[in-house]
C-alpha positions as CSV (number, residue, x, y, z in Angstrom):
1,A,0.0,0.0,0.0
2,P,1.3,3.5,-0.7
3,E,2.6,5.2,2.4
4,A,4.4,8.4,3.4
5,R,7.9,7.3,4.2
6,S,9.0,10.1,6.5
7,P,10.2,9.2,10.0
8,A,7.5,9.0,12.7
9,N,9.5,11.4,14.8
10,S,12.3,13.8,13.9
11,D,14.1,16.8,15.4
12,E,12.2,19.2,13.2
13,V,10.1,21.8,15.1
14,I,7.0,23.0,13.4
15,T,5.6,26.4,14.3
16,Y,1.9,27.0,13.6
17,R,0.4,30.2,12.4
18,N,-3.3,30.9,12.2
19,G,-4.8,29.9,8.8
20,M,-1.5,28.4,7.5
21,N,-1.5,25.9,4.7
22,L,-0.1,22.8,6.4
23,A,0.9,21.2,3.2
24,L,2.9,24.0,1.8
25,G,6.5,22.9,1.0
26,R,6.2,19.7,3.0
27,P,7.7,16.4,1.8
28,A,5.6,14.7,-0.9
29,F,5.6,11.1,-2.1
30,T,4.0,9.5,-5.1
31,S,3.5,6.3,-7.0
32,S,5.0,7.9,-10.1
33,S,6.0,11.3,-11.4
34,T,6.9,13.2,-14.6
35,E,9.8,15.6,-14.1
36,A,9.6,17.3,-17.4
37,W,7.5,19.5,-19.7
38,G,6.7,21.9,-16.8
39,F,5.6,19.1,-14.4
40,S,7.3,18.1,-11.1
41,L,6.3,16.5,-7.8
42,S,7.7,19.6,-6.1
43,Y,4.9,21.6,-7.7
44,L,2.3,19.6,-6.0
45,N,2.4,21.8,-2.9
46,D,4.6,24.8,-3.9
47,G,1.8,27.4,-3.3
48,K,1.3,28.0,-7.0
49,I,-1.8,26.7,-8.6
50,G,-0.5,27.4,-12.1
51,T,2.3,24.9,-11.8
52,G,1.6,21.2,-11.3
53,Y,2.3,17.5,-10.8
54,S,1.7,14.8,-13.3
55,S,2.0,11.0,-12.9
56,A,4.5,9.3,-15.3
57,T,3.5,9.3,-18.9
58,G,3.1,5.9,-20.7
59,R,2.7,4.1,-17.4
60,N,-1.0,3.4,-17.3
61,P,-2.9,1.8,-20.3
62,S,-6.1,1.5,-18.3
63,A,-8.4,3.9,-16.4
64,A,-8.5,1.5,-13.5
65,A,-4.7,1.9,-12.8
66,E,-4.0,3.4,-9.4
67,E,-1.9,6.4,-8.8
68,F,-1.4,8.3,-5.5
69,V,0.2,11.4,-4.0
70,A,0.9,11.8,-0.3
71,I,2.0,14.8,1.8
72,E,3.7,14.5,5.2
73,L,2.8,17.4,7.4
74,G,5.6,17.1,10.0
75,D,3.2,17.0,13.0
76,V,-0.2,15.7,13.9
77,F,-2.9,18.3,13.2
78,A,-6.7,18.3,13.6
79,L,-7.6,18.7,9.9
80,D,-10.8,20.5,8.9
81,T,-10.3,21.5,5.2
82,I,-8.5,20.0,2.2
83,K,-8.4,21.8,-1.2
84,I,-7.4,20.0,-4.4
85,H,-6.9,22.1,-7.5
86,P,-7.1,20.1,-10.8
87,L,-4.7,20.8,-13.6
88,G,-4.9,19.2,-17.1
89,T,-5.8,15.5,-16.8
90,F,-7.4,15.1,-13.4
91,A,-8.8,11.9,-12.1
92,V,-12.4,10.9,-12.8
93,S,-12.8,9.4,-9.4
94,F,-10.6,9.4,-6.3
95,K,-10.5,9.1,-2.5
96,V,-8.7,11.0,0.2
97,T,-7.2,9.1,3.1
98,V,-5.3,10.4,6.2
99,S,-2.9,8.8,8.6
100,K,-1.1,9.6,11.9
101,N,1.9,7.4,11.0
102,G,2.0,7.0,7.3
103,V,1.1,3.3,7.6
104,D,-2.5,3.1,8.9
105,W,-4.9,5.0,6.7
106,V,-8.5,6.2,7.1
107,E,-10.7,7.3,4.3
108,V,-12.3,10.8,4.9
109,Y,-13.6,11.6,1.4
110,S,-14.6,9.9,-1.9
111,A,-15.7,11.5,-5.2
112,N,-16.9,10.3,-8.6
113,N,-17.3,12.0,-12.0
114,V,-15.1,14.9,-10.9
115,S,-14.6,18.0,-13.0
116,Q,-11.2,18.6,-14.6
117,S,-11.3,22.3,-13.9
118,K,-13.2,23.0,-10.7
119,T,-11.4,23.1,-7.3
120,V,-12.5,20.3,-4.9
121,V,-13.1,21.8,-1.5
122,I,-13.4,19.1,1.3
123,D,-14.9,20.5,4.5
124,L,-14.7,17.7,7.0
125,E,-17.8,17.4,9.3
126,E,-15.5,16.8,12.3
127,P,-11.8,17.6,12.5
128,V,-9.6,14.5,11.9
129,E,-6.2,14.1,13.5
130,A,-3.6,13.2,10.9
131,R,0.1,13.7,10.0
132,C,-0.2,12.5,6.4
133,V,-2.7,13.3,3.7
134,R,-3.0,11.1,0.6
135,L,-5.1,11.2,-2.6
136,V,-5.6,7.8,-4.3
137,T,-7.2,7.5,-7.7
138,K,-10.1,5.1,-8.4
139,K,-10.5,6.0,-12.1
140,L,-8.1,7.9,-14.3
141,R,-8.7,10.0,-17.5
142,P,-6.9,9.5,-20.8
143,N,-4.5,12.3,-21.6
144,G,-5.5,12.5,-25.2
145,I,-2.0,11.8,-26.4
146,A,-1.9,8.1,-27.3
147,N,1.6,7.4,-25.9
148,D,0.8,9.2,-22.6
149,G,-1.9,6.8,-21.5
150,Y,-4.1,7.6,-18.4
151,L,-2.7,10.2,-16.1
152,L,-3.2,12.0,-12.8
153,Q,-2.4,15.7,-12.9
154,I,-2.9,18.2,-10.0
155,G,-2.1,21.9,-9.8
156,E,-2.0,22.1,-6.0
157,I,-3.1,20.4,-2.7
158,E,-3.7,22.6,0.3
159,V,-4.4,21.3,3.8
160,F,-5.8,23.3,6.7
161,G,-6.4,22.6,10.4
162,S,-5.0,23.3,13.9
163,P,-2.3,21.8,16.1
164,S,-3.2,18.6,18.1
165,C,-0.8,18.7,21.1
166,D,-0.9,16.6,24.3
167,K,1.0,18.7,26.9
168,T,1.1,16.0,29.6
169,E,4.9,15.3,29.2
170,L,5.7,19.0,29.1
171,S,3.7,19.5,32.3
172,K,5.7,16.6,34.0
173,A,9.0,18.1,32.8
174,I,8.1,21.5,34.2
175,A,7.2,19.9,37.5
176,A,10.5,18.1,37.6
177,Y,12.4,21.3,36.9
178,E,10.6,23.1,39.7
179,A,11.1,20.1,42.1
180,G,14.8,20.1,41.4
181,G,15.1,23.7,42.5
182,F,16.4,25.0,39.2
183,D,16.3,28.7,38.2
184,T,12.6,29.7,37.6
185,K,13.8,33.0,36.0
186,A,15.7,31.1,33.2
187,A,14.6,31.7,29.6
188,L,13.8,28.0,29.1
189,Y,11.5,27.8,32.1
190,T,9.7,31.0,31.0
191,E,9.3,29.6,27.5
192,A,7.9,26.3,28.8
193,K,5.4,27.9,31.1
194,S,4.2,30.2,28.2
195,A,3.9,27.1,26.0
196,M,1.5,25.5,28.5
197,E,-0.9,28.5,27.9
198,N,-0.5,28.4,24.1
199,D,-3.5,26.8,22.4
200,L,-1.6,26.7,19.1
201,L,1.4,24.8,20.4
202,T,2.5,22.0,18.1
203,A,3.5,18.5,19.2
204,S,7.0,19.0,17.9
205,Q,7.4,22.3,19.9
206,A,6.3,20.4,23.1
207,R,8.7,17.5,22.4
208,D,11.5,20.0,21.9
209,L,10.9,21.8,25.2
210,V,10.7,18.4,27.0
211,K,14.0,17.4,25.4
212,R,15.7,20.6,26.5
213,I,14.4,20.4,30.1
214,V,15.4,16.7,30.4
215,A,19.0,17.8,29.4
216,I,19.0,19.9,32.6
217,V,17.0,17.9,35.1
218,G,17.9,14.3,34.0
219,E,15.3,11.6,33.8
220,I,11.7,12.6,34.6
221,I,10.0,10.2,36.9
222,D,6.3,10.1,36.9
223,P,5.2,10.3,40.5
224,D,2.1,8.3,39.8
225,T,4.3,5.3,38.9
226,T,6.9,5.6,41.7
227,P,6.5,2.7,44.1
228,E,5.7,3.7,47.7
229,T,8.5,2.9,50.2
230,E,7.3,0.4,52.8
231,T,7.8,1.5,56.4
232,N,8.2,-0.8,59.4
233,A,5.2,-0.9,61.7
234,E,5.8,0.4,65.2
235,P,5.9,-2.4,67.8
236,D,2.8,-2.8,69.9
237,T,3.8,-1.4,73.3
238,T,0.3,-1.5,74.8
239,V,0.4,-3.1,78.2
240,E,-2.7,-5.1,79.0
């Protein structure tokens, strides 16, 4: 099955801005690509609708052949809108699937008899947490040039949503820092405390802060999992 092959975790820190296109400039993967005649995989999410991606020419003799493109967002986000801008020979039918790890995929949208010229705007009923977004064809169109066969061509894919960040580990790291008696006026401590109040904090920003705090305090021990020390019971000195 096609999958986004980026590492599940990396040292990259993603900073979110309101309304940003999460797919812009992110790593993209595909089943095939034409890197000529004005087409390139890098144009799939370069922010320019006039440039575009095309699957490999001469590869698909049948409309039933499957092509896919996938974009790795760098962090898990709660996705709410996906925009697909056709260019040239767009698919007749396709589906959109999303994944948190690039391996396990969930279908969030399916379309048939799609226009070659109209932008497809997918407004999800409920935000869906995902790190990867993938378009998979169900039926291709012929290019019109005999040797080119059936193709998938896309002008741009845009993805929108908000950060999905669990701050539990960051909270534990801050507590360990405070318990260790470290400087609460230090820039790192101030940054971490501010991050706890930031509703737009990304998971990678939280991981980075935890990593930097651990470098100072050492291993963080969860107090909920620390075994209680048994104490010897006092001898019974009651005189009957």
